[in-house]
Amino acid sequence: EKLAVVWPMAAVTAQLLLAICLLLVLLLGAHDGEFLWKLLPLIGYFLLAAAGLDLLLPFLLAPFYPGYSHRRQVMSVLGSPESPVRWVYRVWLVALGLLLCAATPDLWAAFGNRSPVLTGLLIAVLCVFALGAGVLAGLFSVNADKAVETAASRIHGVGSVLGFLALAFAPLLVALLAFRDGAGGAGVFSLICFALDVCCFTLFVMADKEAWRGTRLAQEGTWQRLTLLFMYLPLAVLAASQLIQK
């Protein structure tokens, strides 16, 4: 079992170290603006990598957790005390939070001068998600059995809820930024993603209610993954468009 998680643990640890190095570069290079801004375009790649790996990693780890269900169980269960891959997933959540925070300076550099309020709000929701559903969720694990509540699981729950609620508005903010820049196609796409992420998030919340258990709607894992997908897509398009322009 230990050997089975060596390769994903190594990959996630590398991501964490990379994120820490990026933050150090940003902090230590703040006084040397010219050198710092030359490095910032690279951060767009890490935003894309963070979004992609956050959706992909659960599918890579699930085979090592017997009985885990992508449809019925949320991704955080992979980091529960009962999970054989708990440290891999928990390290990844912290790395995810750091990567998303490290991507925000490039976002401000690209849009801050043109739309400071919208850009500031987008950075704020990203940071709330990064710290709540990323760092806090990684440091404090949830239990596989929801009936078992601990201080750690409550902190995890609050952080995740606040993070998801914040990120739910990211597609709307991206749409407004796109329309402001005259990118109508990207704006419409982001609005569609916003509508879909709100629908999926609503179904995700309903799936946990007693009235819906045993029905086809009771698929927390499915709705959570779809919610994240529609939240991330506009951000990925935004990051990709900036990388192409550069």
Coordinates of C-alpha atoms in Angstrom, one line a residue:
E1 CA 0.0 0.0 0.0
K2 CA 2.8 2.4 0.8
L3 CA 4.6 1.7 -2.4
A4 CA 1.4 2.3 -4.3
V5 CA 1.3 6.0 -3.3
V6 CA 5.0 6.8 -3.7
W7 CA 4.6 8.2 -7.3
P8 CA 1.7 10.5 -6.6
M9 CA 3.2 11.7 -3.4
A10 CA 6.4 12.6 -5.2
A11 CA 4.5 14.5 -7.9
V12 CA 2.4 16.5 -5.4
T13 CA 5.4 17.2 -3.2
A14 CA 7.1 18.6 -6.2
Q15 CA 4.1 20.9 -6.9
L16 CA 4.2 22.1 -3.3
L17 CA 7.9 22.9 -3.4
L18 CA 7.4 24.7 -6.7
A19 CA 4.6 26.8 -5.2
I20 CA 6.8 27.7 -2.2
C21 CA 9.6 28.7 -4.5
L22 CA 7.2 30.9 -6.5
L23 CA 6.1 32.7 -3.4
L24 CA 9.7 33.2 -2.3
V25 CA 10.5 34.7 -5.8
L26 CA 7.5 37.0 -5.5
L27 CA 8.5 38.2 -2.0
L28 CA 12.2 38.4 -2.5
G29 CA 11.9 40.0 -5.9
A30 CA 9.4 42.6 -5.0
H31 CA 12.1 45.3 -4.8
D32 CA 13.3 44.5 -8.3
G33 CA 10.2 45.1 -10.3
E34 CA 11.7 44.6 -13.8
F35 CA 13.0 41.1 -13.0
L36 CA 9.8 40.2 -11.1
W37 CA 7.5 41.1 -14.0
K38 CA 9.6 39.0 -16.4
L39 CA 8.8 36.0 -14.3
L40 CA 5.1 36.7 -13.8
P41 CA 3.9 35.3 -17.2
L42 CA 5.1 31.9 -16.0
I43 CA 2.5 31.9 -13.2
G44 CA -0.4 31.6 -15.8
Y45 CA 0.9 28.1 -16.5
F46 CA 0.7 27.2 -12.8
L47 CA -2.9 28.5 -12.7
L48 CA -3.8 26.1 -15.5
A49 CA -1.9 23.3 -13.9
A50 CA -3.6 23.9 -10.5
A51 CA -7.1 23.8 -12.1
G52 CA -6.3 20.7 -14.2
L53 CA -4.6 18.7 -11.5
D54 CA -7.3 19.6 -8.9
L55 CA -9.8 17.8 -11.2
L56 CA -7.5 15.0 -12.3
L57 CA -5.8 14.0 -9.1
P58 CA -8.9 12.4 -7.4
F59 CA -9.2 10.0 -10.4
L60 CA -5.5 9.1 -10.0
L61 CA -5.8 8.5 -6.3
A62 CA -9.2 6.8 -6.1
P63 CA -7.9 3.3 -7.2
F64 CA -5.7 3.2 -4.1
Y65 CA -8.7 3.8 -1.8
P66 CA -10.9 0.7 -1.9
G67 CA -14.6 1.4 -1.8
Y68 CA -14.2 5.1 -2.7
S69 CA -17.0 6.4 -5.0
H70 CA -16.6 9.4 -7.3
R71 CA -20.3 9.7 -7.7
R72 CA -21.3 9.6 -4.0
Q73 CA -18.3 10.9 -2.1
V74 CA -16.7 14.3 -2.1
M75 CA -13.1 14.7 -3.0
S76 CA -12.1 15.7 0.5
V77 CA -12.8 12.1 1.7
L78 CA -9.5 11.2 -0.1
G79 CA -7.8 13.2 2.7
S80 CA -9.8 11.7 5.5
P81 CA -8.0 9.7 8.3
E82 CA -9.4 6.5 6.8
S83 CA -7.9 7.1 3.4
P84 CA -4.7 5.3 2.5
V85 CA -3.8 8.3 0.3
R86 CA -4.7 11.0 2.8
W87 CA -1.3 12.6 3.0
V88 CA -1.0 12.9 -0.8
Y89 CA -4.3 14.6 -1.1
R90 CA -3.8 16.9 1.9
V91 CA -0.4 18.0 0.7
W92 CA -2.0 18.7 -2.7
L93 CA -4.7 20.9 -1.2
V94 CA -2.1 23.1 0.5
A95 CA -0.1 23.2 -2.8
L96 CA -3.3 24.1 -4.6
G97 CA -3.9 27.1 -2.3
L98 CA -0.3 28.3 -2.7
L99 CA -0.4 28.0 -6.5
L100 CA -3.7 29.9 -6.8
C101 CA -2.4 32.7 -4.5
A102 CA 0.9 32.8 -6.5
A103 CA -1.1 33.3 -9.7
T104 CA -2.8 36.5 -8.5
P105 CA 0.0 39.0 -9.2
D106 CA -0.1 38.2 -12.9
L107 CA -3.9 38.6 -12.9
W108 CA -3.5 42.1 -11.4
A109 CA -0.7 42.9 -13.9
A110 CA -3.0 42.0 -16.8
F111 CA -6.3 43.6 -15.7
G112 CA -5.6 45.8 -12.6
N113 CA -5.1 49.1 -14.6
R114 CA -8.1 48.6 -16.7
S115 CA -10.6 47.2 -14.2
P116 CA -9.2 47.6 -10.7
V117 CA -12.5 46.8 -8.9
L118 CA -13.4 43.7 -10.9
T119 CA -9.8 42.5 -10.8
G120 CA -9.6 43.1 -7.1
L121 CA -12.8 41.1 -6.5
L122 CA -11.6 38.2 -8.7
I123 CA -8.4 38.1 -6.8
A124 CA -10.3 38.2 -3.5
V125 CA -12.5 35.2 -4.4
L126 CA -9.5 33.3 -5.6
C127 CA -7.7 33.9 -2.4
V128 CA -10.7 33.0 -0.2
F129 CA -11.0 29.7 -2.1
A130 CA -7.2 29.1 -2.0
L131 CA -7.0 29.6 1.7
G132 CA -10.4 28.0 2.7
A133 CA -10.9 25.1 0.3
G134 CA -7.1 24.7 -0.2
V135 CA -4.8 25.4 2.7
L136 CA -7.3 25.1 5.6
A137 CA -8.9 22.0 4.0
G138 CA -5.5 20.4 3.6
L139 CA -4.3 21.2 7.2
F140 CA -7.6 20.0 8.8
S141 CA -9.1 16.8 7.4
V142 CA -12.8 15.8 7.1
N143 CA -14.0 12.3 8.2
A144 CA -15.3 9.7 5.8
D145 CA -18.3 9.2 8.0
K146 CA -20.2 12.5 8.3
A147 CA -21.7 11.4 11.6
V148 CA -18.3 11.7 13.2
E149 CA -17.5 15.4 13.9
T150 CA -14.3 16.7 15.2
A151 CA -12.8 20.2 15.5
A152 CA -10.7 19.5 12.5
S153 CA -13.7 18.4 10.4
R154 CA -15.6 21.5 11.4
I155 CA -12.8 23.8 10.4
H156 CA -12.5 21.9 7.1
G157 CA -16.2 22.3 6.5
V158 CA -16.3 26.0 7.2
G159 CA -13.2 26.6 5.0
S160 CA -14.5 24.6 2.1
V161 CA -18.0 26.1 2.2
L162 CA -16.6 29.7 2.3
G163 CA -14.1 28.8 -0.5
F164 CA -16.7 27.3 -2.8
L165 CA -19.2 30.1 -2.2
A166 CA -16.5 32.6 -3.1
L167 CA -15.3 30.8 -6.2
A168 CA -18.8 30.4 -7.4
F169 CA -18.7 34.1 -8.4
A170 CA -15.4 33.8 -10.3
P171 CA -17.1 33.0 -13.7
L172 CA -19.4 36.0 -13.3
L173 CA -16.4 38.3 -12.6
V174 CA -14.5 36.8 -15.5
A175 CA -17.5 37.5 -17.8
L176 CA -17.6 41.1 -16.7
L177 CA -13.9 41.5 -17.3
A178 CA -14.3 39.9 -20.8
F179 CA -17.2 42.2 -21.8
R180 CA -15.2 45.2 -20.5
D181 CA -12.3 44.2 -22.8
G182 CA -14.6 43.6 -25.8
A183 CA -14.3 39.8 -25.7
G184 CA -17.9 39.0 -26.2
G185 CA -17.4 35.3 -26.9
A186 CA -15.4 34.7 -23.7
G187 CA -18.0 36.8 -21.8
V188 CA -20.9 34.7 -23.0
F189 CA -19.0 31.5 -22.3
S190 CA -18.2 32.6 -18.8
L191 CA -21.8 33.6 -18.1
I192 CA -23.0 30.1 -19.2
C193 CA -20.4 28.6 -16.9
F194 CA -21.6 30.8 -14.1
A195 CA -25.2 29.6 -14.6
L196 CA -24.1 26.0 -14.7
D197 CA -21.9 26.2 -11.7
V198 CA -24.8 27.8 -9.7
C199 CA -27.1 24.9 -10.8
C200 CA -24.5 22.2 -10.0
F201 CA -23.6 23.8 -6.6
T202 CA -27.3 23.9 -5.7
L203 CA -27.6 20.2 -6.6
F204 CA -24.4 19.5 -4.6
V205 CA -26.0 21.0 -1.5
M206 CA -29.3 19.3 -2.0
A207 CA -27.7 15.9 -2.5
D208 CA -26.6 15.9 1.2
K209 CA -30.2 16.5 2.4
E210 CA -32.2 13.7 4.0
A211 CA -35.1 14.3 1.6
W212 CA -33.0 13.5 -1.5
R213 CA -31.0 10.5 -0.2
G214 CA -31.6 7.4 -2.3
T215 CA -32.6 9.4 -5.3
R216 CA -30.7 10.1 -8.5
L217 CA -29.8 13.5 -7.2
A218 CA -27.9 12.0 -4.3
Q219 CA -24.6 12.1 -6.1
E220 CA -22.5 14.6 -4.1
G221 CA -19.3 13.6 -5.8
T222 CA -20.7 14.2 -9.3
W223 CA -22.1 17.6 -8.5
Q224 CA -19.0 18.7 -6.7
R225 CA -16.8 17.8 -9.6
L226 CA -19.1 19.5 -12.1
T227 CA -19.3 22.6 -9.9
L228 CA -15.5 22.9 -9.8
L229 CA -15.3 22.2 -13.6
F230 CA -17.6 25.2 -14.4
M231 CA -15.8 27.4 -11.9
Y232 CA -12.4 26.6 -13.3
L233 CA -13.2 26.8 -17.0
P234 CA -13.5 30.6 -17.3
L235 CA -10.3 31.0 -15.2
A236 CA -8.5 28.6 -17.5
V237 CA -9.7 30.4 -20.6
L238 CA -8.6 33.7 -19.0
A239 CA -5.2 32.4 -18.1
A240 CA -4.7 30.8 -21.6
S241 CA -5.7 34.0 -23.4
Q242 CA -3.1 36.0 -21.5
L243 CA -0.4 33.4 -22.2
I244 CA -1.2 33.4 -25.9
Q245 CA -1.1 37.2 -26.0
K246 CA 2.3 37.1 -24.3

